[in-house]
mmCIF file of C-alpha atoms in Angstrom:
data_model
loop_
_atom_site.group_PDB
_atom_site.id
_atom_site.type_symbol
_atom_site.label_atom_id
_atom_site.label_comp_id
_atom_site.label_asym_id
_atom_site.label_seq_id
_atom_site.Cartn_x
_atom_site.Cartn_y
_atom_site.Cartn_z
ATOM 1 C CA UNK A 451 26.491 -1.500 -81.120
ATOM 2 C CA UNK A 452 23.306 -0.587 -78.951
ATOM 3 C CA UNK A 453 20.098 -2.155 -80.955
ATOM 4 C CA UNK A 454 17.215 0.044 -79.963
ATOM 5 C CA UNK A 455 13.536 -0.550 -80.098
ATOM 6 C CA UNK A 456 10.497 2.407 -79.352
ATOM 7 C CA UNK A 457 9.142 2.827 -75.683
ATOM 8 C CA UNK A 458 7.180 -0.085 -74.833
ATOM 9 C CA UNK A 459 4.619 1.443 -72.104
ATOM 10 C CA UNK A 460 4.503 5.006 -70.527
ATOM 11 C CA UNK A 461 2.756 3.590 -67.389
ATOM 12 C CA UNK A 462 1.810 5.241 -63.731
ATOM 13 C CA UNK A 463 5.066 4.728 -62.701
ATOM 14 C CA UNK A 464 6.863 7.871 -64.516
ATOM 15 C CA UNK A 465 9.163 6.006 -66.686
ATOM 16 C CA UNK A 466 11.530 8.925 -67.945
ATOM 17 C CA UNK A 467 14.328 8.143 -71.506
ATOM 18 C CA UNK A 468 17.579 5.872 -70.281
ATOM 19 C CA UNK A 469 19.309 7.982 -73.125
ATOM 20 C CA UNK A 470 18.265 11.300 -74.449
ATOM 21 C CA UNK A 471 16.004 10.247 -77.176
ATOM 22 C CA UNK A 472 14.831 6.312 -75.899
ATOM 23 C CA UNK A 473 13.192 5.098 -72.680
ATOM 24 C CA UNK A 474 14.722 1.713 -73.933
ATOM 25 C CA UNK A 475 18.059 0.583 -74.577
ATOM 26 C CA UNK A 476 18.945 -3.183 -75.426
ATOM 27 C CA UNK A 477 22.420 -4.091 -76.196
ATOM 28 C CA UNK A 478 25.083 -6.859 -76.034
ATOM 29 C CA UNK A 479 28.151 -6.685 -73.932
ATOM 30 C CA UNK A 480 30.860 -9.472 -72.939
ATOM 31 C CA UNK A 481 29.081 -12.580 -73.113
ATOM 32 C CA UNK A 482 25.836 -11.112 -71.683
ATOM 33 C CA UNK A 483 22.843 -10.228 -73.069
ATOM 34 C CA UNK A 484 21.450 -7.378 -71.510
ATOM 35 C CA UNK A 485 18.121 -4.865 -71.578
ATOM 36 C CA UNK A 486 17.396 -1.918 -69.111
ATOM 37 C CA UNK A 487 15.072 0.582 -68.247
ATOM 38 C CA UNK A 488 14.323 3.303 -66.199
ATOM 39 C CA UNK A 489 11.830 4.447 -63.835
ATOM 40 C CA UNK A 490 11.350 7.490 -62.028
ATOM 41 C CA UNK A 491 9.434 8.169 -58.421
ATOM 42 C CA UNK A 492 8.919 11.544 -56.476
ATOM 43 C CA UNK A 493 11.682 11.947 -54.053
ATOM 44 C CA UNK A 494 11.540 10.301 -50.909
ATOM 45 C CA UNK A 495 11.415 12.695 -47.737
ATOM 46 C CA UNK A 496 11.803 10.197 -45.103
ATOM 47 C CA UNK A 497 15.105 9.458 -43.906
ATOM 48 C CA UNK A 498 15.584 5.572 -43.817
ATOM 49 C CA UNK A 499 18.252 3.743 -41.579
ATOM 50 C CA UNK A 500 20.188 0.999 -43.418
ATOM 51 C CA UNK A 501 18.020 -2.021 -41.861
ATOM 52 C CA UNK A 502 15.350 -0.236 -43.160
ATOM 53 C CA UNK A 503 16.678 0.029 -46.843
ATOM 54 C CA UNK A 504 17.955 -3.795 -46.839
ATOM 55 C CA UNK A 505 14.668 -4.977 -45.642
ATOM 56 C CA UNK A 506 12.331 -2.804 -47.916
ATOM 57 C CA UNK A 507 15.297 -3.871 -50.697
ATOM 58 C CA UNK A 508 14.281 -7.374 -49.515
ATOM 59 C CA UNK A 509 10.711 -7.030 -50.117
ATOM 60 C CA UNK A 510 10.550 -5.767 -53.346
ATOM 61 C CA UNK A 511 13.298 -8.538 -54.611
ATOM 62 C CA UNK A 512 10.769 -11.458 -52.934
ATOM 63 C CA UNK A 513 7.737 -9.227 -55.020
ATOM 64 C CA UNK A 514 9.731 -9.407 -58.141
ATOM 65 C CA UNK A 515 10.721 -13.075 -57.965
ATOM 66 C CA UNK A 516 6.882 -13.528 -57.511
ATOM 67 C CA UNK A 517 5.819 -11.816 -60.734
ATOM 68 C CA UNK A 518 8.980 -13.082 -62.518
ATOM 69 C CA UNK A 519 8.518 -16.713 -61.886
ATOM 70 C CA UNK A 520 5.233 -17.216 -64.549
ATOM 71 C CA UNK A 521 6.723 -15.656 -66.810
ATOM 72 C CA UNK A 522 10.004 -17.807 -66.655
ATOM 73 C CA UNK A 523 7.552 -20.932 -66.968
ATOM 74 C CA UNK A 524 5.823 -19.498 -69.993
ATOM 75 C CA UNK A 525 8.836 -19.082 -71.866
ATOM 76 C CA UNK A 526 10.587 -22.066 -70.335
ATOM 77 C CA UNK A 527 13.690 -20.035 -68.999
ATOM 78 C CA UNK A 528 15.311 -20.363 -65.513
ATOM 79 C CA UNK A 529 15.443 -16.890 -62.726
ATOM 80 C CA UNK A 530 18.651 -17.415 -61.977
ATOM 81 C CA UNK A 531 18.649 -14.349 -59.080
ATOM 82 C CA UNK A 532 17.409 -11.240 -58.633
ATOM 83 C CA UNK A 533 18.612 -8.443 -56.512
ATOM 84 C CA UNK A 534 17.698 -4.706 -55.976
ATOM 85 C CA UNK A 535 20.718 -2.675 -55.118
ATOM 86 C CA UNK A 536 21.975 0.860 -54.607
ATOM 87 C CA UNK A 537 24.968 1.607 -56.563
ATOM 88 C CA UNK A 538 26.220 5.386 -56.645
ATOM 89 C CA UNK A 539 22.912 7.803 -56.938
ATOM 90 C CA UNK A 540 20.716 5.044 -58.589
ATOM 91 C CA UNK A 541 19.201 1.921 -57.614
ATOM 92 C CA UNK A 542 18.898 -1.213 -59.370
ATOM 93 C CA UNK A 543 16.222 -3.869 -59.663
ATOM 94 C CA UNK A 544 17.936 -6.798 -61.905
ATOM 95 C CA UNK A 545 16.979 -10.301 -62.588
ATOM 96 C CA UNK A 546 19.301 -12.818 -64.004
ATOM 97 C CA UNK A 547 17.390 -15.538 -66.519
ATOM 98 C CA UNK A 548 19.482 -18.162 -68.018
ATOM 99 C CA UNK A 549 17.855 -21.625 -70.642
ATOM 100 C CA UNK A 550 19.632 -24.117 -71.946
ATOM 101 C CA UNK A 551 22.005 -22.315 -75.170
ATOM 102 C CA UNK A 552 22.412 -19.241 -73.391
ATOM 103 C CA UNK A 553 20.133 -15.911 -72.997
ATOM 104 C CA UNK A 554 19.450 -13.977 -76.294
ATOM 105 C CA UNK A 555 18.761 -10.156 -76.667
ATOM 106 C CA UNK A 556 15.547 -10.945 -77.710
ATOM 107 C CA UNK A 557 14.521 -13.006 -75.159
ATOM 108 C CA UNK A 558 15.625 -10.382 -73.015
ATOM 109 C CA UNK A 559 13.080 -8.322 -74.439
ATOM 110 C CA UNK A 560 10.642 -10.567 -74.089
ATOM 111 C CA UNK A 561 10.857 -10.680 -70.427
ATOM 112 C CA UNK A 562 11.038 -7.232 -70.140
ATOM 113 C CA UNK A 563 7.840 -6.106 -71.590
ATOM 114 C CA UNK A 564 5.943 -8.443 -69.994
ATOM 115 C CA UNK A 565 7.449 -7.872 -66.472
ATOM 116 C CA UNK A 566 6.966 -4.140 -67.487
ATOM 117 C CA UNK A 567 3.263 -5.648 -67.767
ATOM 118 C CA UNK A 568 3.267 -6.892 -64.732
ATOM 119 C CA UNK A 569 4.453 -3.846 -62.670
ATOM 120 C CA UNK A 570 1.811 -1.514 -64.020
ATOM 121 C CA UNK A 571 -0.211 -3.852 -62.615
ATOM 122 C CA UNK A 572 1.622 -4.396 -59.289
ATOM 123 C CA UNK A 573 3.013 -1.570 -58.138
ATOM 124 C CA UNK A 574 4.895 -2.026 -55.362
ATOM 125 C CA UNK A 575 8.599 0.097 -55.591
ATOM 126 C CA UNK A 576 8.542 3.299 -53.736
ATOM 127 C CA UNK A 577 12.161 4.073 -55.330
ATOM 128 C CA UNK A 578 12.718 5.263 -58.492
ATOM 129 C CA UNK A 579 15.400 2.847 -60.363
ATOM 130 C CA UNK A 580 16.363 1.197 -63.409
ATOM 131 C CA UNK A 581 15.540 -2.050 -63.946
ATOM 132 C CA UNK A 582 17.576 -4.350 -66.061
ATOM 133 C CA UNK A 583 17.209 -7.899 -67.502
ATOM 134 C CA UNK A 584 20.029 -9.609 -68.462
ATOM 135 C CA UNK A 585 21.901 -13.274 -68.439
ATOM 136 C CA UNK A 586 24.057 -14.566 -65.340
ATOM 137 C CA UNK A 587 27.086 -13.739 -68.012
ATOM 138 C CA UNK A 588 30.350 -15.932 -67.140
ATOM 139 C CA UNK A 589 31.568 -12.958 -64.373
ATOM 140 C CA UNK A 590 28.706 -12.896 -62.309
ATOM 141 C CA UNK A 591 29.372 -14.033 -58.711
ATOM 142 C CA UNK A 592 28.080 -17.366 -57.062
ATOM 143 C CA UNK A 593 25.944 -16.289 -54.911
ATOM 144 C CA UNK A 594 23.026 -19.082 -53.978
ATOM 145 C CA UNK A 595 22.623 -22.472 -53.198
ATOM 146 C CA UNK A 596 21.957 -23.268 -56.854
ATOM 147 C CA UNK A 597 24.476 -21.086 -57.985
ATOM 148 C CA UNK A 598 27.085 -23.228 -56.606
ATOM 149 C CA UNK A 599 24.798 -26.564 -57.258
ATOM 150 C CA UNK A 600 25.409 -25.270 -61.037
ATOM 151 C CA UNK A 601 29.387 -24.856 -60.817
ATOM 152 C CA UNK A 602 30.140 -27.670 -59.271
ATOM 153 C CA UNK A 603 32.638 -28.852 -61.268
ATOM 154 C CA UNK A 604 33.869 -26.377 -62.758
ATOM 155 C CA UNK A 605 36.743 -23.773 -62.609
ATOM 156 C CA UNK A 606 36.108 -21.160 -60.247
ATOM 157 C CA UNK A 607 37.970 -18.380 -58.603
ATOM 158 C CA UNK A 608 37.688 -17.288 -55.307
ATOM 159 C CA UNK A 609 38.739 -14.051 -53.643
ATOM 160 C CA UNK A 610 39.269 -13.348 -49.873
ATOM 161 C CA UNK A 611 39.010 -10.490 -47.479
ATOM 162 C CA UNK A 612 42.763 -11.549 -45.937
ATOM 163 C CA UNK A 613 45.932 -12.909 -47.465
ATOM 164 C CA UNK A 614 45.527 -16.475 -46.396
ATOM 165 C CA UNK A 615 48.850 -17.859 -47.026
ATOM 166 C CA UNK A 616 50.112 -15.234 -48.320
ATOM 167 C CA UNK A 617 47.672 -14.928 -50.741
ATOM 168 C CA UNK A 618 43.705 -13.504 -51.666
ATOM 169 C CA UNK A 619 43.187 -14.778 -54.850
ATOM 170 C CA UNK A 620 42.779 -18.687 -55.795
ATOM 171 C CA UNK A 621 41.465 -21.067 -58.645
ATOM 172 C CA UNK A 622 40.505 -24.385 -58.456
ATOM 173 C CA UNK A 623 37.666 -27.022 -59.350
ATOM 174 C CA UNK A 624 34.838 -26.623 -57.246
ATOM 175 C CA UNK A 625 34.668 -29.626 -55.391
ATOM 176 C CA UNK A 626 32.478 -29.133 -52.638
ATOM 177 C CA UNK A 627 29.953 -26.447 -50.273
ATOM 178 C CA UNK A 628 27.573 -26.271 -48.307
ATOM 179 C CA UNK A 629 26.436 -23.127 -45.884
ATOM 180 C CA UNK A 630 29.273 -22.527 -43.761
ATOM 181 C CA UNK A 631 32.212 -23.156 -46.660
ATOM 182 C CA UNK A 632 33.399 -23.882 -50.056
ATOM 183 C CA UNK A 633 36.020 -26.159 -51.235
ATOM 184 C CA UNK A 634 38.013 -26.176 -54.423
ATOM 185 C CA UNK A 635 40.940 -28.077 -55.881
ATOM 186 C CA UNK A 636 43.804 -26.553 -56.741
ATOM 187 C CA UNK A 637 45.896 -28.406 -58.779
ATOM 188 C CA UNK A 638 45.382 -31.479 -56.688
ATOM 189 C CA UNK A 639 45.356 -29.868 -53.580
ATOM 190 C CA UNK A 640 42.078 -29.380 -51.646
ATOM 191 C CA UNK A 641 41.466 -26.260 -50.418
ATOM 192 C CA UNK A 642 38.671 -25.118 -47.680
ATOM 193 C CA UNK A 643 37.529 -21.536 -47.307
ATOM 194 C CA UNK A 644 34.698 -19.913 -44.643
ATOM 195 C CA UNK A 645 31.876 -18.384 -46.449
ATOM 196 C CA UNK A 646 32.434 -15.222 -43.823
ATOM 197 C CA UNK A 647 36.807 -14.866 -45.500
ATOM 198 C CA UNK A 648 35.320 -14.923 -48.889
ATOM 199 C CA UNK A 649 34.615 -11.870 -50.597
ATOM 200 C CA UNK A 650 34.008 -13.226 -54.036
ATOM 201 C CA UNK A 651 33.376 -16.623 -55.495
ATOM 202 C CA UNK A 652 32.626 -16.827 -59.470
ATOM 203 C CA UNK A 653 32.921 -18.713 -62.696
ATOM 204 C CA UNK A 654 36.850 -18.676 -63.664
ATOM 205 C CA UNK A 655 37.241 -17.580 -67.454
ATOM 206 C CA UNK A 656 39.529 -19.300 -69.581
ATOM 207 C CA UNK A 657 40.650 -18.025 -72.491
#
């Protein structure tokens, strides 16, 4: 069940209600905790190419980390990645945080208010979106250098873009990677894959 809390800030930035009656909405879902919120911008005239999206996309992600990274030190928690991303009609601007125990709901919150802080004092995204805190949570893909760094180790599963012997799905220890491949092995076999034949590499979950 959802565990709401009153609008933190109104803000220049137009922030409109997530849900009918709340502008914020914190809840728990699968191993992940979770808080979003949503922002609203006059519409855009200019027609943008799709360089021109991933690059602006790119800016405002390096921005974020920026503002994000003092805070993470304050509280003693980790950015684990942070990505803005159009999915459908909206956009997203969502940083994963991770400490040692796991990511509460509260300290979810935490972060969010005072990054909410620090964007009415920075404000830098044209877009309107919905920006969401949350932890890595065990399905998230590996997507950085540390990500990997982290899992190695571990049980991961990996999913290609071709059948490669037969095959697009495999699980194995992560045993090795570096920028051009990963290796895993599965069931004492080692196994090699190209970074550019993967289309998904994450955390395997066994229950």
């Amino acid at each position: 069940q959802a565990v709401k809390t009153p609008p933190s800030h109104g803000g220049n930035r137009g922030s409109i209600p997530l849900l009918a009656t709340e502008n914020l909405e914190i809840f728990s879902r699968f191993f992940v905790s979770h808080i979003s919120m949503k922002y609203k911008r006059k519409k855009q005239n200019a027609q943008e190419t799709e360089e021109q999206s991933l690059a602006k996309y790119e800016e405002y992600e390096r921005k974020t980390e920026e503002l994000l990274l003092p805070i993470m030190e304050e509280y003693s928690f980790e950015l684990v990645d942070v990505e803005f991303v159009k999915e459908g009609s909206n956009r997203y601007l969502r940083a994963y945080i991770d400490k040692p125990g796991g990511i509460t709901i509260d300290d979810c919150e935490a972060v969010s208010r005072a990054f909410s802080d620090k964007l009415d004092e920075n404000d830098f995204i044209e877009d309107s979106y919905i920006m969401e805190i949350s932890s890595p949570g065990l399905d998230r893909p590996l997507k950085k250098e540390k990500d990997f760094a982290r899992s190695m180790g571990k049980l991961v599963e990996v999913r290609t873009y071709r059948p490669i012997d037969k095959q697009k799905e495999f699980c194995g220890e992560l045993t090795a990677y570096d920028n051009n491949s990963v290796t895993i092995d599965e069931e004492g076999t080692p196994r090699t894959f190209d970074k550019k034949d993967i289309a998904l590499v994450r955390l395997a979950i066994d229950f």
